[in-house]
Amino acid sequence: MSFEPKILAFCCHHCAYGAADLSGVLRLQYPVNIQIIRVPCSGRISEEHILDAFVKGADGVCVAGCLKGNCHYQSGNLRAGKRVEILKNRLADIGIEPERLHMFYVSAGMGAPFARFMAELVETIRDLGPAFNGQEREGGEQLDSRTS
Amino acid sequence: MSIGPAAKVIEARTGSRLEKVLRAGHFAVTAEIGPPKGADGRRIQQLAALVKDYSDAQNLTDNQTAVVRLCSLAAAVHVLNSGGEPVLQMTTRDRNRIALQSDLLGAASLGVRNVLCLSGDHQRFGNHPEAKGVFDLDSVQLTATVRQMREERLFICGEEIKAPPRVFVGAVENPFAGPVELRVLRLGKKVMAGAEFIQTQVVYDVEGFARWMDTVCAAGWHKKTFILAGVTPPRSAGALRYMSRIPGMKVPEELIRRMEKASDKLREGQRIALEIINQVRAIAGVSGVHIMAINWEEAVPEIVSMAGLYPRP
Amino acid sequence: MILARPKTVSSILALVGGMKSLVVAGCQECVTVCQSGGRKEVSCVAQLLEIAGKKRGFPFEIAQVTVFRQCDNECLVPLDALMEKADACISLGCGVGVQFIAERYPTVMVIPGVDTVGGGGTVMSGVWEERCAMCGECILAETTGICPVTRCAKGLLNGPCGGSVDGRCEAGTDLPCAWEMIYHRLKKQGRLDSLRRIRPPKNWAHSGSGAMRKVIREEVMPCLSALPLK
């Protein structure tokens, strides 16, 4: 049976979430492996949220914020980008492939690029394989969009 | 030529040749010898033999730029054995007050009659940047300590010294570090602490040096200490450029261009040194030059001869 | 406050190799302010350890606790139950906190999760700078509130060295020369004379290079005679 990765996408309400919506309106398809959590701003996402996703069984995480310069709150997306960058290093430090974590910047009008990026991300994570060895995965647990 | 008022109080207290030359009113010449990065003392003996007749005293650097080298005290003894007159450089970077006082007693017992007190380049620049810098004392405190040991016959702690070290005490100053007022205040502080001679940072910017000397003379410090201007013959334009990047060094751009254009770099370097010696000699309050021919000690005899400063008194 | 910076989680992992039960302990004082050992950092370190444990196929059991103050014995009570079954405690407190925990639980290995840097403050969000070397003999009144022991790279007490250029320290061009700052401030205060005074060698016996320092104030000590004797 082929490996189906679980990927959590933290999407900013002002852009990425709209892009996801638009891709649906455009009838574009992206893999079902992606679970979206809407957040008020990508800057709301701290290291803790991302790590929590991995602890709870995500094989990959992405944070999607507004295009640089277009943050609804001035610089939340830039902060998120910095955090992701630093967390990639901390993950690599403990032997987790940093490619499992991604930051990307979109606008609400970028439905097609959003779908394409998600498809690419799924392929990347599929190639990497599960984050942990099978028996240690809390496989049955459904990623909960209400995760605090 | 000026003679410090200190000279009126006591004549040549130390048996230092450099002190005698300065107090007699001669234009003094000192030369720097850089100890090698190895246990070979012959190189120092050779250099000492080479420059001793062309200089009144020879400075032995103390792990210069925080790079480990043969120690300045041992190097000073090599110079003594070669018939030279060592100036022992002591930095407060590597030794605490116990070691500094102890080394000074040892040096004096071996016949060293001059000591130069410095704080030392920060260890970050050297080949052991992870070393702990000591800096138990600073250069002003070390200067005062040497004078206290010599005249009051007391260690820092107040205990008596039976046989005090008879050494002529010097310190350094950088005329180019700015602001001038602060630099002159600091020079004054070193003089008040007991510095009988001052060797300056390398002078390439003669105008800047002259401005600094004006302020020094206005404050009257040139009458209380002997100021020796630092001179380094450049070997190449690259060497000048390198020096221009050293903290606290100023090298005029036209000097670098002049070296670039020169066909015989070494000759041009000697000529530049000669010109600077002649220029600083004409500045009121300057009592001598300190020639730091870094890795090029062989140039010293010719420069001194060309400057008409040979033979030495 | 006491400044600290996080150690890498891999360096902690190297020490807890065969262990199962870990306590990650934070402190709500200085390390919370400098964001190296508060509740949030405890959570991140614990999560990273958890991920690493799962990755190696032998997960840790990790307890998280952030106490009011690690450098006070009575504030450590919340750790008591957790430490009973712990193989090791990773303290994100400063070096003081680590030692107080180690003293209270002498049978458990305590691992510092941060490197303690010194006494400093917040310059701006995300930037902290050292200000106090804790030398035990304060001279700030004479140096216009700028500490040369800490801020001069050589700790000079009688003015700048010859390496400072244009107000920059020779040990790093991003650092200002402390003595030039002192000079400018003395000048503004009309106290340049202070620079002329030769400051004698400092008594480093009061500093960290002396024996372990102790501050005792009898008027705030408990009255021993009123305490039940053991």
Tab-separated table of N, CA, C and O in Angstrom, chain C residues 1-4 25-42 65-76 91-98 100-101 114 116 118 120-122 128:
chain	number	residue	atom	x	y	z
C	1	MET	N	18.192	41.594	34.107
C	1	MET	CA	17.830	40.171	34.097
C	1	MET	C	19.053	39.337	33.693
C	1	MET	O	20.033	39.871	33.180
C	2	ILE	N	18.909	38.019	33.910
C	2	ILE	CA	19.975	37.114	33.466
C	2	ILE	C	19.676	36.703	32.028
C	2	ILE	O	18.593	36.216	31.731
C	3	LEU	N	20.641	36.940	31.138
C	3	LEU	CA	20.436	36.579	29.738
C	3	LEU	C	20.885	35.142	29.508
C	3	LEU	O	21.877	34.692	30.076
C	4	ALA	N	20.118	34.447	28.662
C	4	ALA	CA	20.509	33.088	28.299
C	4	ALA	C	20.166	32.865	26.838
C	4	ALA	O	19.308	33.552	26.291
C	25	ALA	N	11.926	21.770	32.558
C	25	ALA	CA	11.517	22.764	33.543
C	25	ALA	C	11.886	24.177	33.096
C	25	ALA	O	13.041	24.453	32.780
C	26	GLY	N	10.902	25.052	33.083
C	26	GLY	CA	11.147	26.450	32.740
C	26	GLY	C	11.081	27.337	33.964
C	26	GLY	O	10.861	26.865	35.087
C	27	CYS	N	11.288	28.612	33.749
C	27	CYS	CA	11.304	29.577	34.844
C	27	CYS	C	10.608	30.841	34.351
C	27	CYS	O	10.830	31.288	33.229
C	28	GLN	N	9.758	31.396	35.203
C	28	GLN	CA	8.972	32.557	34.762
C	28	GLN	C	9.709	33.882	34.911
C	28	GLN	O	9.152	34.938	34.628
C	29	GLU	N	10.956	33.823	35.391
C	29	GLU	CA	11.675	35.087	35.580
C	29	GLU	C	12.464	35.460	34.324
C	29	GLU	O	11.907	35.482	33.242
C	30	CYS	N	13.749	35.726	34.487
C	30	CYS	CA	14.552	36.309	33.402
C	30	CYS	C	14.461	35.550	32.083
C	30	CYS	O	14.334	36.158	31.021
C	31	VAL	N	14.553	34.217	32.147
C	31	VAL	CA	14.606	33.462	30.895
C	31	VAL	C	13.276	33.492	30.148
C	31	VAL	O	13.218	33.175	28.960
C	32	THR	N	12.211	33.882	30.859
C	32	THR	CA	10.941	34.091	30.151
C	32	THR	C	11.023	35.392	29.365
C	32	THR	O	10.637	35.463	28.204
C	33	VAL	N	11.603	36.421	30.006
C	33	VAL	CA	11.711	37.722	29.350
C	33	VAL	C	12.643	37.656	28.138
C	33	VAL	O	12.350	38.215	27.079
C	34	CYS	N	13.746	36.946	28.288
C	34	CYS	CA	14.659	36.867	27.129
C	34	CYS	C	14.333	35.653	26.264
C	34	CYS	O	15.143	35.256	25.411
C	35	GLN	N	13.155	35.118	26.447
C	35	GLN	CA	12.586	34.105	25.565
C	35	GLN	C	13.509	32.931	25.275
C	35	GLN	O	13.676	32.508	24.127
C	36	SER	N	14.112	32.426	26.354
C	36	SER	CA	14.940	31.241	26.183
C	36	SER	C	14.507	30.107	27.112
C	36	SER	O	14.916	28.970	26.905
C	37	GLY	N	13.680	30.412	28.118
C	37	GLY	CA	13.353	29.336	29.060
C	37	GLY	C	12.010	29.511	29.754
C	37	GLY	O	11.821	29.032	30.875
C	38	GLY	N	11.070	30.196	29.100
C	38	GLY	CA	9.732	30.346	29.667
C	38	GLY	C	8.821	29.190	29.260
C	38	GLY	O	9.284	28.203	28.676
C	39	ARG	N	7.538	29.344	29.539
C	39	ARG	CA	6.581	28.276	29.245
C	39	ARG	C	6.624	27.864	27.769
C	39	ARG	O	6.611	26.704	27.420
C	40	LYS	N	6.684	28.867	26.912
C	40	LYS	CA	6.637	28.599	25.479
C	40	LYS	C	7.882	27.838	25.004
C	40	LYS	O	7.797	26.894	24.223
C	41	GLU	N	9.039	28.254	25.527
C	41	GLU	CA	10.277	27.592	25.117
C	41	GLU	C	10.323	26.170	25.661
C	41	GLU	O	10.831	25.256	25.016
C	42	VAL	N	9.758	25.998	26.874
C	42	VAL	CA	9.674	24.657	27.453
C	42	VAL	C	8.852	23.764	26.523
C	42	VAL	O	9.233	22.636	26.208
C	65	VAL	N	6.976	21.661	33.011
C	65	VAL	CA	6.592	22.468	34.160
C	65	VAL	C	7.375	23.781	34.118
C	65	VAL	O	8.550	23.803	33.777
C	66	THR	N	6.686	24.865	34.359
C	66	THR	CA	7.386	26.152	34.416
C	66	THR	C	7.060	26.786	35.762
C	66	THR	O	5.901	27.116	36.030
C	67	VAL	N	8.079	26.901	36.588
C	67	VAL	CA	7.851	27.386	37.948
C	67	VAL	C	8.031	28.900	38.019
C	67	VAL	O	8.583	29.515	37.109
C	68	PHE	N	7.560	29.455	39.111
C	68	PHE	CA	7.630	30.900	39.297
C	68	PHE	C	9.082	31.377	39.268
C	68	PHE	O	9.419	32.385	38.661
C	69	ARG	N	9.949	30.595	39.944
C	69	ARG	CA	11.354	31.015	40.021
C	69	ARG	C	12.192	29.795	40.386
C	69	ARG	O	11.990	29.218	41.447
C	70	GLN	N	13.116	29.440	39.508
C	70	GLN	CA	13.931	28.247	39.796
C	70	GLN	C	14.991	28.516	40.853
C	70	GLN	O	15.491	27.590	41.479
C	71	CYS	N	15.342	29.785	41.060
C	71	CYS	CA	16.437	30.085	41.973
C	71	CYS	C	15.929	30.297	43.403
C	71	CYS	O	16.561	31.015	44.184
C	72	ASP	N	14.787	29.726	43.722
C	72	ASP	CA	14.251	29.811	45.071
C	72	ASP	C	13.728	28.426	45.414
C	72	ASP	O	12.849	27.913	44.729
C	73	ASN	N	14.293	27.860	46.465
C	73	ASN	CA	13.983	26.466	46.784
C	73	ASN	C	12.483	26.216	46.916
C	73	ASN	O	11.959	25.224	46.416
C	74	GLU	N	11.765	27.137	47.573
C	74	GLU	CA	10.340	26.854	47.814
C	74	GLU	C	9.502	26.932	46.549
C	74	GLU	O	8.403	26.402	46.500
C	75	CYS	N	10.038	27.582	45.506
C	75	CYS	CA	9.306	27.629	44.238
C	75	CYS	C	9.428	26.329	43.450
C	75	CYS	O	8.788	26.170	42.411
C	76	LEU	N	10.279	25.425	43.914
C	76	LEU	CA	10.523	24.190	43.161
C	76	LEU	C	9.554	23.070	43.536
C	76	LEU	O	9.594	21.990	42.932
C	91	SER	N	16.658	21.688	32.542
C	91	SER	CA	16.256	22.981	33.074
C	91	SER	C	16.560	24.065	32.049
C	91	SER	O	17.687	24.185	31.579
C	92	LEU	N	15.538	24.841	31.721
C	92	LEU	CA	15.753	25.987	30.832
C	92	LEU	C	15.946	27.263	31.653
C	92	LEU	O	15.852	28.370	31.138
C	93	GLY	N	16.158	27.092	32.952
C	93	GLY	CA	16.495	28.231	33.792
C	93	GLY	C	17.955	28.585	33.587
C	93	GLY	O	18.687	27.890	32.877
C	94	CYS	N	18.396	29.678	34.208
C	94	CYS	CA	19.807	30.052	34.114
C	94	CYS	C	20.641	29.069	34.924
C	94	CYS	O	20.113	28.143	35.542
C	95	GLY	N	21.934	29.275	34.949
C	95	GLY	CA	22.829	28.393	35.684
C	95	GLY	C	22.469	28.291	37.156
C	95	GLY	O	22.731	27.270	37.806
C	96	VAL	N	21.851	29.329	37.685
C	96	VAL	CA	21.439	29.297	39.089
C	96	VAL	C	20.292	28.296	39.265
C	96	VAL	O	20.305	27.454	40.157
C	97	GLY	N	19.308	28.399	38.385
C	97	GLY	CA	18.161	27.498	38.454
C	97	GLY	C	18.586	26.048	38.337
C	97	GLY	O	18.128	25.192	39.108
C	98	VAL	N	19.464	25.777	37.378
C	98	VAL	CA	19.949	24.403	37.193
C	98	VAL	C	20.529	23.882	38.502
C	98	VAL	O	20.240	22.766	38.937
C	100	PHE	N	20.006	24.972	41.618
C	100	PHE	CA	19.022	24.814	42.702
C	100	PHE	C	18.209	23.541	42.510
C	100	PHE	O	17.901	22.844	43.482
C	101	ILE	N	17.876	23.233	41.266
C	101	ILE	CA	17.150	21.972	41.012
C	101	ILE	C	18.050	20.789	41.363
C	101	ILE	O	17.624	19.844	42.033
C	114	VAL	N	19.973	25.744	28.407
C	114	VAL	CA	20.383	27.039	27.858
C	114	VAL	C	21.819	27.331	28.289
C	114	VAL	O	22.323	26.727	29.240
C	116	THR	N	23.900	30.244	29.887
C	116	THR	CA	23.689	31.504	30.590
C	116	THR	C	24.771	32.496	30.162
C	116	THR	O	25.951	32.173	30.186
C	118	GLY	N	24.817	36.293	30.828
C	118	GLY	CA	25.252	37.360	31.726
C	118	GLY	C	24.085	38.233	32.143
C	118	GLY	O	22.923	37.903	31.905
C	120	GLY	N	21.900	41.431	31.676
C	120	GLY	CA	21.644	42.394	30.611
C	120	GLY	C	20.207	42.822	30.530
C	120	GLY	O	19.430	42.626	31.467
C	121	GLY	N	19.845	43.404	29.408
C	121	GLY	CA	18.489	43.903	29.230
C	121	GLY	C	18.055	43.820	27.782
C	121	GLY	O	18.838	43.462	26.904
C	122	THR	N	16.789	44.188	27.553
C	122	THR	CA	16.210	44.138	26.215
C	122	THR	C	16.484	45.455	25.509
C	122	THR	O	16.089	46.512	25.985
C	128	TRP	N	18.944	41.362	22.966
C	128	TRP	CA	19.303	41.574	24.366
C	128	TRP	C	20.792	41.830	24.455
C	128	TRP	O	21.571	41.214	23.723
